[in-house]
GROMACS .gro file of C-alpha atoms in nm:
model
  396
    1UNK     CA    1   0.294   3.804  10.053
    2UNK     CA    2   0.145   3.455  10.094
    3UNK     CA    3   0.285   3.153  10.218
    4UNK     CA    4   0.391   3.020   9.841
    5UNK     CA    5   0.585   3.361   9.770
    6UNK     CA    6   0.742   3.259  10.139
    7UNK     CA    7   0.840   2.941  10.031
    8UNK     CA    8   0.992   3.049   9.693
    9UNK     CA    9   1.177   3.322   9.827
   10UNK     CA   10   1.337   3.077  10.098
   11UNK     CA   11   1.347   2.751   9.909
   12UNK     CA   12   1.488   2.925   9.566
   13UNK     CA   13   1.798   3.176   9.728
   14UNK     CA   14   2.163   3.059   9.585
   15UNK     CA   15   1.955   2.890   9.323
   16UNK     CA   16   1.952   2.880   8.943
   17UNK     CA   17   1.573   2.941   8.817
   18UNK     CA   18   1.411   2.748   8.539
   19UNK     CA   19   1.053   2.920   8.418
   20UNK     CA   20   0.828   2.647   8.255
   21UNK     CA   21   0.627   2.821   8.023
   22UNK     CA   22   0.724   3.100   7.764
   23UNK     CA   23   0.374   3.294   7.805
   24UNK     CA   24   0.236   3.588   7.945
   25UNK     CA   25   0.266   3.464   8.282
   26UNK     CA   26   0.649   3.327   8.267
   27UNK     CA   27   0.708   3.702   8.122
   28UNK     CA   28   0.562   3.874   8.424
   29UNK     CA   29   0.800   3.635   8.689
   30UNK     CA   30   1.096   3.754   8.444
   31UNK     CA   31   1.019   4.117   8.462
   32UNK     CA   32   0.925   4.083   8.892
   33UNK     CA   33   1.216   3.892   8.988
   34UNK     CA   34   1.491   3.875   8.731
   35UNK     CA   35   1.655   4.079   8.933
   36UNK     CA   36   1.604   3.896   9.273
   37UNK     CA   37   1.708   3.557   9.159
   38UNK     CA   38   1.916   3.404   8.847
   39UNK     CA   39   1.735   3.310   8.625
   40UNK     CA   40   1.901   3.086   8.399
   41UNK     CA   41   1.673   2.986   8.085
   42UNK     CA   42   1.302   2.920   8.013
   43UNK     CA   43   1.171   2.543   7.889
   44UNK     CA   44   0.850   2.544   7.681
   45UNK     CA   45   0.675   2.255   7.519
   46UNK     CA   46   0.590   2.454   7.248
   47UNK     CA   47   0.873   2.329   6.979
   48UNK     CA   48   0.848   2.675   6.778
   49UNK     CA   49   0.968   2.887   7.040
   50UNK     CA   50   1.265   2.656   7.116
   51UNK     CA   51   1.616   2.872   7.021
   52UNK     CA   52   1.368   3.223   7.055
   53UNK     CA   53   1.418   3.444   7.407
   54UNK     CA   54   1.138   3.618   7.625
   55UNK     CA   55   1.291   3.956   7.817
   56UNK     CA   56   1.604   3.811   7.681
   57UNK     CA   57   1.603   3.469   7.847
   58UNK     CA   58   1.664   3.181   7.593
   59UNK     CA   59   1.362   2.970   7.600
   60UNK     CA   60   1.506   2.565   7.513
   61UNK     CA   61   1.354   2.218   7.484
   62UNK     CA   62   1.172   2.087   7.833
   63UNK     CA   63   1.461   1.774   7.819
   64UNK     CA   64   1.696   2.053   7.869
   65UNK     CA   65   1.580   2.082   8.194
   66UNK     CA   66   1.609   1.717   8.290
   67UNK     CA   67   1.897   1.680   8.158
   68UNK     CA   68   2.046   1.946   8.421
   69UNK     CA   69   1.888   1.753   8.718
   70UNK     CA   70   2.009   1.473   8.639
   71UNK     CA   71   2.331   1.643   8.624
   72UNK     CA   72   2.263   1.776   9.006
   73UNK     CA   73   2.283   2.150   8.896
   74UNK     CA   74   2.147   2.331   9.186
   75UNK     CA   75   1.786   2.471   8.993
   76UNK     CA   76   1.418   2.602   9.085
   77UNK     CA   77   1.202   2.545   8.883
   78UNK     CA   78   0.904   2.802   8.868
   79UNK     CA   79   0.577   2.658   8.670
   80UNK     CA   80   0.421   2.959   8.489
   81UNK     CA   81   0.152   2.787   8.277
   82UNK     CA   82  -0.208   2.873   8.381
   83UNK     CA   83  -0.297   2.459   8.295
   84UNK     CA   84  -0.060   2.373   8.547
   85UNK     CA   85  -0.179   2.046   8.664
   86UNK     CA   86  -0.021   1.929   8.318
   87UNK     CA   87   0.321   2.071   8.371
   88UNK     CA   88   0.312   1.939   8.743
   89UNK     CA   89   0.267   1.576   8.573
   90UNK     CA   90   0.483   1.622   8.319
   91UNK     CA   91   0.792   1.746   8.579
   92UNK     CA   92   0.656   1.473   8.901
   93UNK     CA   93   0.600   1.142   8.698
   94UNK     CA   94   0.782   1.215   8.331
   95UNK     CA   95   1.069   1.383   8.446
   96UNK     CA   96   1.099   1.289   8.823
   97UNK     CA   97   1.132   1.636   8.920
   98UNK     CA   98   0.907   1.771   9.217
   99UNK     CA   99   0.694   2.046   9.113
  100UNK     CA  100   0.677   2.290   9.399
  101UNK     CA  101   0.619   2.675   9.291
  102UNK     CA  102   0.365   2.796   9.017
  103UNK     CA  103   0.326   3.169   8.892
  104UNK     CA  104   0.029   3.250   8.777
  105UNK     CA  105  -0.166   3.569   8.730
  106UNK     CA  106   0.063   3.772   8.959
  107UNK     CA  107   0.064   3.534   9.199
  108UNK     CA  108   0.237   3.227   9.344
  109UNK     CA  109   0.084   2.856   9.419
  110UNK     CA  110   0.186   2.616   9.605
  111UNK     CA  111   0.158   2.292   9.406
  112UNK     CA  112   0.388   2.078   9.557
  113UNK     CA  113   0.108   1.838   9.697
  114UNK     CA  114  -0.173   1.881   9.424
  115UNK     CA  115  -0.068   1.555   9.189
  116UNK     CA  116  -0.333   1.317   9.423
  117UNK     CA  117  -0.618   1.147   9.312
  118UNK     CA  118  -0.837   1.378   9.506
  119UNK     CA  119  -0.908   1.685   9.325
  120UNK     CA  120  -0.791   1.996   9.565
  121UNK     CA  121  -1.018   2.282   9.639
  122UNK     CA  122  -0.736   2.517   9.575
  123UNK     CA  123  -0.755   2.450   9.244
  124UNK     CA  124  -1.108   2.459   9.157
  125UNK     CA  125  -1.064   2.828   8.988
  126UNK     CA  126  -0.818   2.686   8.750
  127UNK     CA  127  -1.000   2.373   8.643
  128UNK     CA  128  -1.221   2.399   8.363
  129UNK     CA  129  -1.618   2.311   8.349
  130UNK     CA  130  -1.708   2.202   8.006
  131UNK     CA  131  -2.065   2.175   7.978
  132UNK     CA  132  -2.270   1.997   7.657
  133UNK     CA  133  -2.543   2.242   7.648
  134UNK     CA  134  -2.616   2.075   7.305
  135UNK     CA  135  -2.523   1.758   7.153
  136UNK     CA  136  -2.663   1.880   6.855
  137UNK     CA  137  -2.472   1.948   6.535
  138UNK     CA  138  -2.573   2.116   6.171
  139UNK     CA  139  -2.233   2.024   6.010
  140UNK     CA  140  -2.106   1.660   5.915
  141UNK     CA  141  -1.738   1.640   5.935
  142UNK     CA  142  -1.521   1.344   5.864
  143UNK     CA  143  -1.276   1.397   6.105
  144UNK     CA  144  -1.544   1.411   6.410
  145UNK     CA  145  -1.651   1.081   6.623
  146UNK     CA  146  -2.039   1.207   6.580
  147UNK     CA  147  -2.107   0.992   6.351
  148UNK     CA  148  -2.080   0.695   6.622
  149UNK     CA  149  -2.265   0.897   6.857
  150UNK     CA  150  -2.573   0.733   7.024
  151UNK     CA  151  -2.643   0.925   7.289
  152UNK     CA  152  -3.022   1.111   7.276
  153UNK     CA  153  -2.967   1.417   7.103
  154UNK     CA  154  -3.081   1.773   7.257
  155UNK     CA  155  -3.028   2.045   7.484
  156UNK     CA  156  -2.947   2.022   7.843
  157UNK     CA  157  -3.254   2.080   8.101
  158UNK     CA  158  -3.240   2.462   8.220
  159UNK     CA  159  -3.273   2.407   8.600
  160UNK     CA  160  -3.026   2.137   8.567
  161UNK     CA  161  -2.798   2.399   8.439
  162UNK     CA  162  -2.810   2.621   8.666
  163UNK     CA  163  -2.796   2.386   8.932
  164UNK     CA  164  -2.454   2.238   8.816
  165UNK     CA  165  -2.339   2.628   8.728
  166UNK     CA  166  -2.443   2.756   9.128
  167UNK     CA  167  -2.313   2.425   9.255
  168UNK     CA  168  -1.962   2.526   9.048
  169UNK     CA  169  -1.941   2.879   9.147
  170UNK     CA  170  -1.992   2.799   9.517
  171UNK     CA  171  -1.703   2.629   9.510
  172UNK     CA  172  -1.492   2.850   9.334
  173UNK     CA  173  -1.489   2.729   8.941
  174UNK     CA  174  -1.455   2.965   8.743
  175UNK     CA  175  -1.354   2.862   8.371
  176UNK     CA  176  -1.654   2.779   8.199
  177UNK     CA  177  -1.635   2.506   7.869
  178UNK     CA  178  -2.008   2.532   7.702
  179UNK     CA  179  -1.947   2.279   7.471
  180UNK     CA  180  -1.863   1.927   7.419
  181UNK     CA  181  -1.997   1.718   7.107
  182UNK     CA  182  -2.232   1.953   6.964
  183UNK     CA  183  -2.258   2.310   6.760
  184UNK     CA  184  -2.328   2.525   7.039
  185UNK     CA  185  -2.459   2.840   6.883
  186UNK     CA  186  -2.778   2.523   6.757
  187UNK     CA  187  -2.844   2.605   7.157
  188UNK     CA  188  -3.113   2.908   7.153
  189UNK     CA  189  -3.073   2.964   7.546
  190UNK     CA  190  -2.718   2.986   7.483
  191UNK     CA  191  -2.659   3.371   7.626
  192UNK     CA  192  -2.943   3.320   7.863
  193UNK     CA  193  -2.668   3.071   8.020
  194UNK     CA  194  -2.381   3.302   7.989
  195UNK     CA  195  -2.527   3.559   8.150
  196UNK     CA  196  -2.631   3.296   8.421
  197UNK     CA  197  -2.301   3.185   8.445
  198UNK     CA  198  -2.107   3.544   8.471
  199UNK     CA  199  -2.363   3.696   8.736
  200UNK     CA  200  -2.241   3.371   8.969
  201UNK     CA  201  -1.897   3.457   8.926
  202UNK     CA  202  -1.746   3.289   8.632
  203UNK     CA  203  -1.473   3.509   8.512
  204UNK     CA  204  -1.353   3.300   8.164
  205UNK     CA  205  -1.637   3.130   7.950
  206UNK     CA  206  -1.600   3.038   7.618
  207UNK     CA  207  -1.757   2.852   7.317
  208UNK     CA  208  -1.557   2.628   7.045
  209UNK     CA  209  -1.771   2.638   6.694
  210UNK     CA  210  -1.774   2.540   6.340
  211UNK     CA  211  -1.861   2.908   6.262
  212UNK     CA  212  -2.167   2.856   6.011
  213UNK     CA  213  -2.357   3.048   6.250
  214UNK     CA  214  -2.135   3.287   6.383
  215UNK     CA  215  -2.299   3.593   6.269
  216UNK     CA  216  -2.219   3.976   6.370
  217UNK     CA  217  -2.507   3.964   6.536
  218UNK     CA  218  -2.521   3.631   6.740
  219UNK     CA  219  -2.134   3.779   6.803
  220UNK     CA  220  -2.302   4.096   6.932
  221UNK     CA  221  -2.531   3.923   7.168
  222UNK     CA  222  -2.318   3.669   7.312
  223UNK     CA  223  -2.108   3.926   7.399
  224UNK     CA  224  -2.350   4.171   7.580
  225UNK     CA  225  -2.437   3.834   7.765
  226UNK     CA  226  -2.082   3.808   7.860
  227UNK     CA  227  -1.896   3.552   7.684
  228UNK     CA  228  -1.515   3.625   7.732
  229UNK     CA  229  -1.347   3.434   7.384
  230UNK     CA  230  -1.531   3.215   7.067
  231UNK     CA  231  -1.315   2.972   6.914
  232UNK     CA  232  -1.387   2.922   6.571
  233UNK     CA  233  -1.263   2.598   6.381
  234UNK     CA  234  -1.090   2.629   6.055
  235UNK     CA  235  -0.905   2.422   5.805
  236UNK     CA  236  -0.722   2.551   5.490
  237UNK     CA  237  -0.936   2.549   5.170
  238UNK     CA  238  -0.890   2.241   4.952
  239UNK     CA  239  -0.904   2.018   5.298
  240UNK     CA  240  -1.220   2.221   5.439
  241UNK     CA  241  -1.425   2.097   5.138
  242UNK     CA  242  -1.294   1.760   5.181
  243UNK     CA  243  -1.350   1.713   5.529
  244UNK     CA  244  -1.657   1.930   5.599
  245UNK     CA  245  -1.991   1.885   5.461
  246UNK     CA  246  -2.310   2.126   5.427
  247UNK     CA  247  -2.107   2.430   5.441
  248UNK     CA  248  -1.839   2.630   5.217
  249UNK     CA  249  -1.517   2.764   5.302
  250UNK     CA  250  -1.642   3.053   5.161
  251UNK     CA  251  -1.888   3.125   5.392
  252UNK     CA  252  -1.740   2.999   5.763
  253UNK     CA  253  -1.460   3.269   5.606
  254UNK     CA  254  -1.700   3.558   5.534
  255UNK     CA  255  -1.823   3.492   5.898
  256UNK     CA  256  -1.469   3.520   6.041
  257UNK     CA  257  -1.453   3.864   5.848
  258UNK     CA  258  -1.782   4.007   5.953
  259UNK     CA  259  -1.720   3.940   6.271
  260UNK     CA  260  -1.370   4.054   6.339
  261UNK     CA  261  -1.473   4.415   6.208
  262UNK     CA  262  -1.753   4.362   6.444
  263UNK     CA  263  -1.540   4.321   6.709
  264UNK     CA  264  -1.348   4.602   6.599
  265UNK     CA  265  -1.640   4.866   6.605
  266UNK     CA  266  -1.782   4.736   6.966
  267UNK     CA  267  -1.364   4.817   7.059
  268UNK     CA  268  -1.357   5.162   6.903
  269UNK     CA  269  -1.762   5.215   7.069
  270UNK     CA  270  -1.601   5.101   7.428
  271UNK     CA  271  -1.816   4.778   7.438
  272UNK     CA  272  -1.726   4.483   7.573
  273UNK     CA  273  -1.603   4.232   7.273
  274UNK     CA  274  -1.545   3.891   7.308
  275UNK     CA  275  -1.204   3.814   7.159
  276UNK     CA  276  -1.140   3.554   6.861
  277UNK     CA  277  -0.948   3.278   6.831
  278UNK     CA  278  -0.904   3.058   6.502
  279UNK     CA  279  -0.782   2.724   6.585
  280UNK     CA  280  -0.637   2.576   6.231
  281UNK     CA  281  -0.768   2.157   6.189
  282UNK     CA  282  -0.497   2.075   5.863
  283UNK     CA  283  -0.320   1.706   5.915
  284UNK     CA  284  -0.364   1.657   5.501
  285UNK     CA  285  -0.273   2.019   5.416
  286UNK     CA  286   0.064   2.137   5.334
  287UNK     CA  287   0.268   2.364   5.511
  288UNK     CA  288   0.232   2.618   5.245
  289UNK     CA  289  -0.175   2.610   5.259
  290UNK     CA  290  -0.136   2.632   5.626
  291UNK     CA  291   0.059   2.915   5.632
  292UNK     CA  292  -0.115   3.091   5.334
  293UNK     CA  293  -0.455   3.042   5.575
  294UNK     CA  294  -0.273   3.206   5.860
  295UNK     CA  295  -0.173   3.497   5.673
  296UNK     CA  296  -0.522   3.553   5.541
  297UNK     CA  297  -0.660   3.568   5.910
  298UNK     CA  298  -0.429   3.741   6.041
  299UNK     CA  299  -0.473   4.010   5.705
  300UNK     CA  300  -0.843   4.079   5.892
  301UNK     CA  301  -0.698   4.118   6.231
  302UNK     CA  302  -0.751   3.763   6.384
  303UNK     CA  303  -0.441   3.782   6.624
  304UNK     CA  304  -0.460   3.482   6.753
  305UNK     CA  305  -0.405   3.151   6.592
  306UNK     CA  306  -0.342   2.767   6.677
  307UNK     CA  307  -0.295   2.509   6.423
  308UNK     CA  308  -0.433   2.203   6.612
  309UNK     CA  309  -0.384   1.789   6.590
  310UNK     CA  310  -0.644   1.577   6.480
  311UNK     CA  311  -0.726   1.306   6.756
  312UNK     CA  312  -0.801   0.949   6.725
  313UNK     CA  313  -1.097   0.945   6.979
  314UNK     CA  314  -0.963   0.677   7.119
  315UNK     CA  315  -0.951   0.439   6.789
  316UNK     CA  316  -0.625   0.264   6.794
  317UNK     CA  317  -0.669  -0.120   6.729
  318UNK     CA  318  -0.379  -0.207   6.972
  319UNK     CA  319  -0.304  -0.042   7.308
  320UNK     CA  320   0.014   0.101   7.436
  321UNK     CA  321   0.230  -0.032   7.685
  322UNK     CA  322   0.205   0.057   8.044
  323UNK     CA  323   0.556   0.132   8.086
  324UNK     CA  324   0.507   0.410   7.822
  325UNK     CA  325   0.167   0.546   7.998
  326UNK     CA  326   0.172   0.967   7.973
  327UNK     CA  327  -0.093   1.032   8.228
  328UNK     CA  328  -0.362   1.267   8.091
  329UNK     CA  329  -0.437   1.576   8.247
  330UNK     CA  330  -0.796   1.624   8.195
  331UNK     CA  331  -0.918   1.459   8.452
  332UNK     CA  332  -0.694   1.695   8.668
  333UNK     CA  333  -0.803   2.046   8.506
  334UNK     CA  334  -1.160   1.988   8.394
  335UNK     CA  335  -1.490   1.839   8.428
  336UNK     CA  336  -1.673   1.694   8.173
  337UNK     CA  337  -2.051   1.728   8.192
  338UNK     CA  338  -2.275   1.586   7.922
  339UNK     CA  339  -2.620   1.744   7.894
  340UNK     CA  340  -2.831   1.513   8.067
  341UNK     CA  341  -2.554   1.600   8.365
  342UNK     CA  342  -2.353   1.271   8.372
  343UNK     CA  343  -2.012   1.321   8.405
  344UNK     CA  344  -1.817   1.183   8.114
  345UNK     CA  345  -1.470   1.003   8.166
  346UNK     CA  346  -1.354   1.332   7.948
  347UNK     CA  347  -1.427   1.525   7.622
  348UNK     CA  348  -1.321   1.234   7.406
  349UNK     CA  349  -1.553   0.971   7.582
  350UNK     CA  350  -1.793   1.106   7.342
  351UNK     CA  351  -2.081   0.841   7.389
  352UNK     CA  352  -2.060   0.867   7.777
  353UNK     CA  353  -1.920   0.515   7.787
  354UNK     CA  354  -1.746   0.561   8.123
  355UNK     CA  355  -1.973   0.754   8.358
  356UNK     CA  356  -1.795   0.888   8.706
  357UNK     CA  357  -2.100   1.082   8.787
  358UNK     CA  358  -2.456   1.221   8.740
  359UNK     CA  359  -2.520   1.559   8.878
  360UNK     CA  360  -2.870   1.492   8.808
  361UNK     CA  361  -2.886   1.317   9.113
  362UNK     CA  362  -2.569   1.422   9.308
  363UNK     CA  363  -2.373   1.717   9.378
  364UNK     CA  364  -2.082   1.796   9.217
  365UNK     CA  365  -1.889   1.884   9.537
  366UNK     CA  366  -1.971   1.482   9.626
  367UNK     CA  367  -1.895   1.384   9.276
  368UNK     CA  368  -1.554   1.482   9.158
  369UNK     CA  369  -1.390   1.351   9.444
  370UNK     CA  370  -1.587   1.015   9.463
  371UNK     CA  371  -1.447   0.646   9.468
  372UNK     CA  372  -1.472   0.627   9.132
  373UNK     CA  373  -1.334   0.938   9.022
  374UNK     CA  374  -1.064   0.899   9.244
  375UNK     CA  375  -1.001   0.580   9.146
  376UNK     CA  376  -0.980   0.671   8.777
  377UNK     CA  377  -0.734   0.911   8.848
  378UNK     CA  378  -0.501   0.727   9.049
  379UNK     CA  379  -0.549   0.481   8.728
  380UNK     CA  380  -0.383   0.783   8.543
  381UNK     CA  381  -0.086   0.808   8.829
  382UNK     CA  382  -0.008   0.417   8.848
  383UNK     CA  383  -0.084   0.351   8.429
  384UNK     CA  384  -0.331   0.092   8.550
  385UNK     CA  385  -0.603   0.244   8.247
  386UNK     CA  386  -0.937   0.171   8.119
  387UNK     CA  387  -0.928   0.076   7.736
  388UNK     CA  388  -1.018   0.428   7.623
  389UNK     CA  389  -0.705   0.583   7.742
  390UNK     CA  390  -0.471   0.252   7.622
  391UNK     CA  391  -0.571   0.332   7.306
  392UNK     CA  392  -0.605   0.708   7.306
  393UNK     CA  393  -0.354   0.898   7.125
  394UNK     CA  394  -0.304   1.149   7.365
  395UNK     CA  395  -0.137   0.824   7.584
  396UNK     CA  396   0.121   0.779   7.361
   0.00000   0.00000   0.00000
């Protein structure tokens, strides 16, 4: 028992308990302690699962939750989300509840002091590394910011790599991102870097792609390298051809196919298989197209499936207020590395415009938790923001 289970077990008797987060991990705290403590509903942002139940526990609206603190009902509430940071800003500075006790992956966290603008070596192994190992793309889609890109285009130095993946492992990342604003299966070395990456300890590494490459081989080899998920972007039919050019629906599709029976045989040979994911890009398709494309993935055994919001990349003509400010929480669960190894303000500063580090000539241990960093995350805490994020739509 560590010192969090300690102080849930001590701080939590007589109490009611409130699980944020309707996932795998808020179902394993139900089935551990549901019969040690009360637990009295679950809150989930997730709007869909509002009314629903996990192990029988009613899962409601988030504002539920404030609504009983500010009615002084006597509640714990247990974070079991594995991007915590966001929930801990969400309950500390949205809802002026103190975060204290996270579940996650069988065990408990103390997160009570991690909203700082110093980012805490306890939670290095939950905060993501997204690495551009390409800013390269083959596709030409209209709802991408590439088109304004003028960065130098190309692949990210090897021994630069592996510098920023040994500097990452030794202290204790170990979510790997490997991409940011390009295709990464245009990256040739790409399972050379996996398999870099896994044999110095990263445990969860995975690729977001257009798919036009995605072969059942390239599937095969980047998972014998040991890639752990692909995520494969997707938009209903009649929007796919009118958003995405120099490539049919037909054939990202056939891919999808090809590759989920793929998946299927490496399963059935006991071989390690990368799972799937399809994540659904659709703000002009209708909910019937949307759910007709669902139902034809998950006819070929793609299990699971998120249907996505476009972003503005930070293209609003007038900012938001202050006194509205949602502090963002990716500069609180991930790293942003571009591949020339400056660190990007995040993945939407897609042009590198606001640069809080270059591991080309620094560490990363020095540079995540430099004055500048720091200071652009306690601009995140106090609302005091740079342009990009005043007129970012994840602000509003």
């Amino acid at each position: 028992m560590n010192d969090a289970e300690k102080l849930f077990l001590t701080q939590s008797e007589n109490k009611r308990i409130v699980v944020f987060g309707a996932g795998q991990n808020g179902k394993d705290f139900i089935d551990k302690y549901n019969s040690l403590r009360t637990i009295e509903y679950v809150v989930d942002n997730n709007a869909e699962l509002w009314g629903c139940a996990v192990c029988g526990t009613t899962i409601k609206n988030p504002k539920e939750l404030k609504k009983d603190f500010d009615d002084n009902k006597d509640i714990f509430t247990v974070i079991a989300i594995g991007r915590y940071y966001s929930v801990c800003l969400q309950l500390n500075l949205h809802m002026k509840i103190k975060a204290q006790i996270a579940y996650i992956d069988g065990e408990f966290i103390d997160v009570s002091e991690i909203i700082t603008d110093r980012l805490s070596p306890m939670n290095f192994h939950n905060t993501t590394l997204r690495i551009e190992t390409t800013n390269r793309c083959n596709l030409k889609c209209s709802f991408c910011a590439r088109e304004q890109l003028s960065r130098d285009q190309g692949d990210i130095d090897d021994d630069l790599f592996k510098k920023i993946i040994n500097e990452a492992a030794s202290l204790g990342f170990r979510k790997l991102d490997l991409r940011n604003f390009g295709e990464p299966l245009l990256d040739k070395k790409l399972e050379k870097r996996i398999f870099i990456a896994k044999k110095c300890g990263f445990t969860n590494i995975f690729i977001y792609t257009n798919g036009s490459l995605l072969t059942p081989e390239r599937y095969k080899s980047l998972s014998d390298a040991g890639l752990n998920c692909v995520i494969i972007s997707l938009s209903p039919k009649r929007e796919f051809e009118l958003t995405r050019k120099r490539v049919s629906y037909e054939r990202i599709f056939n891919n999808i196919i090809q590759i989920a029976k793929a998946r299927k045989r490496r399963i059935t040979e006991e071989l390690y298989a990368a799972s799937i994911e399809v994540h659904i890009v659709a703000p002009a398709s209708t909910d019937d197209e949307c759910r007709r494309t669902e139902f034809d993935l998950k006819n070929i055994g793609i299990k699971k499936i998120v249907k996505v919001h476009i972003h503005n990349w930070s293209d609003f003509t007038e900012a938001c207020s202050c006194e509205k400010h949602t502090p963002c929480h990716r500069l609180f669960d991930s790293v942003t590395v571009l591949r020339d190894g400056k660190i990007a303000l995040c993945c939407i500063d897609y042009d590198g415009k606001y640069i809080l580090g270059d591991l080309a000539e620094e560490n990363l241990a020095d540079a995540i938790n430099s004055d500048k960093y720091r200071a652009m995350r306690k601009a995140q805490l106090t609302g005091k923001l740079p342009s990009i994020c005043k007129t970012c739509s994840n602000f509003r």
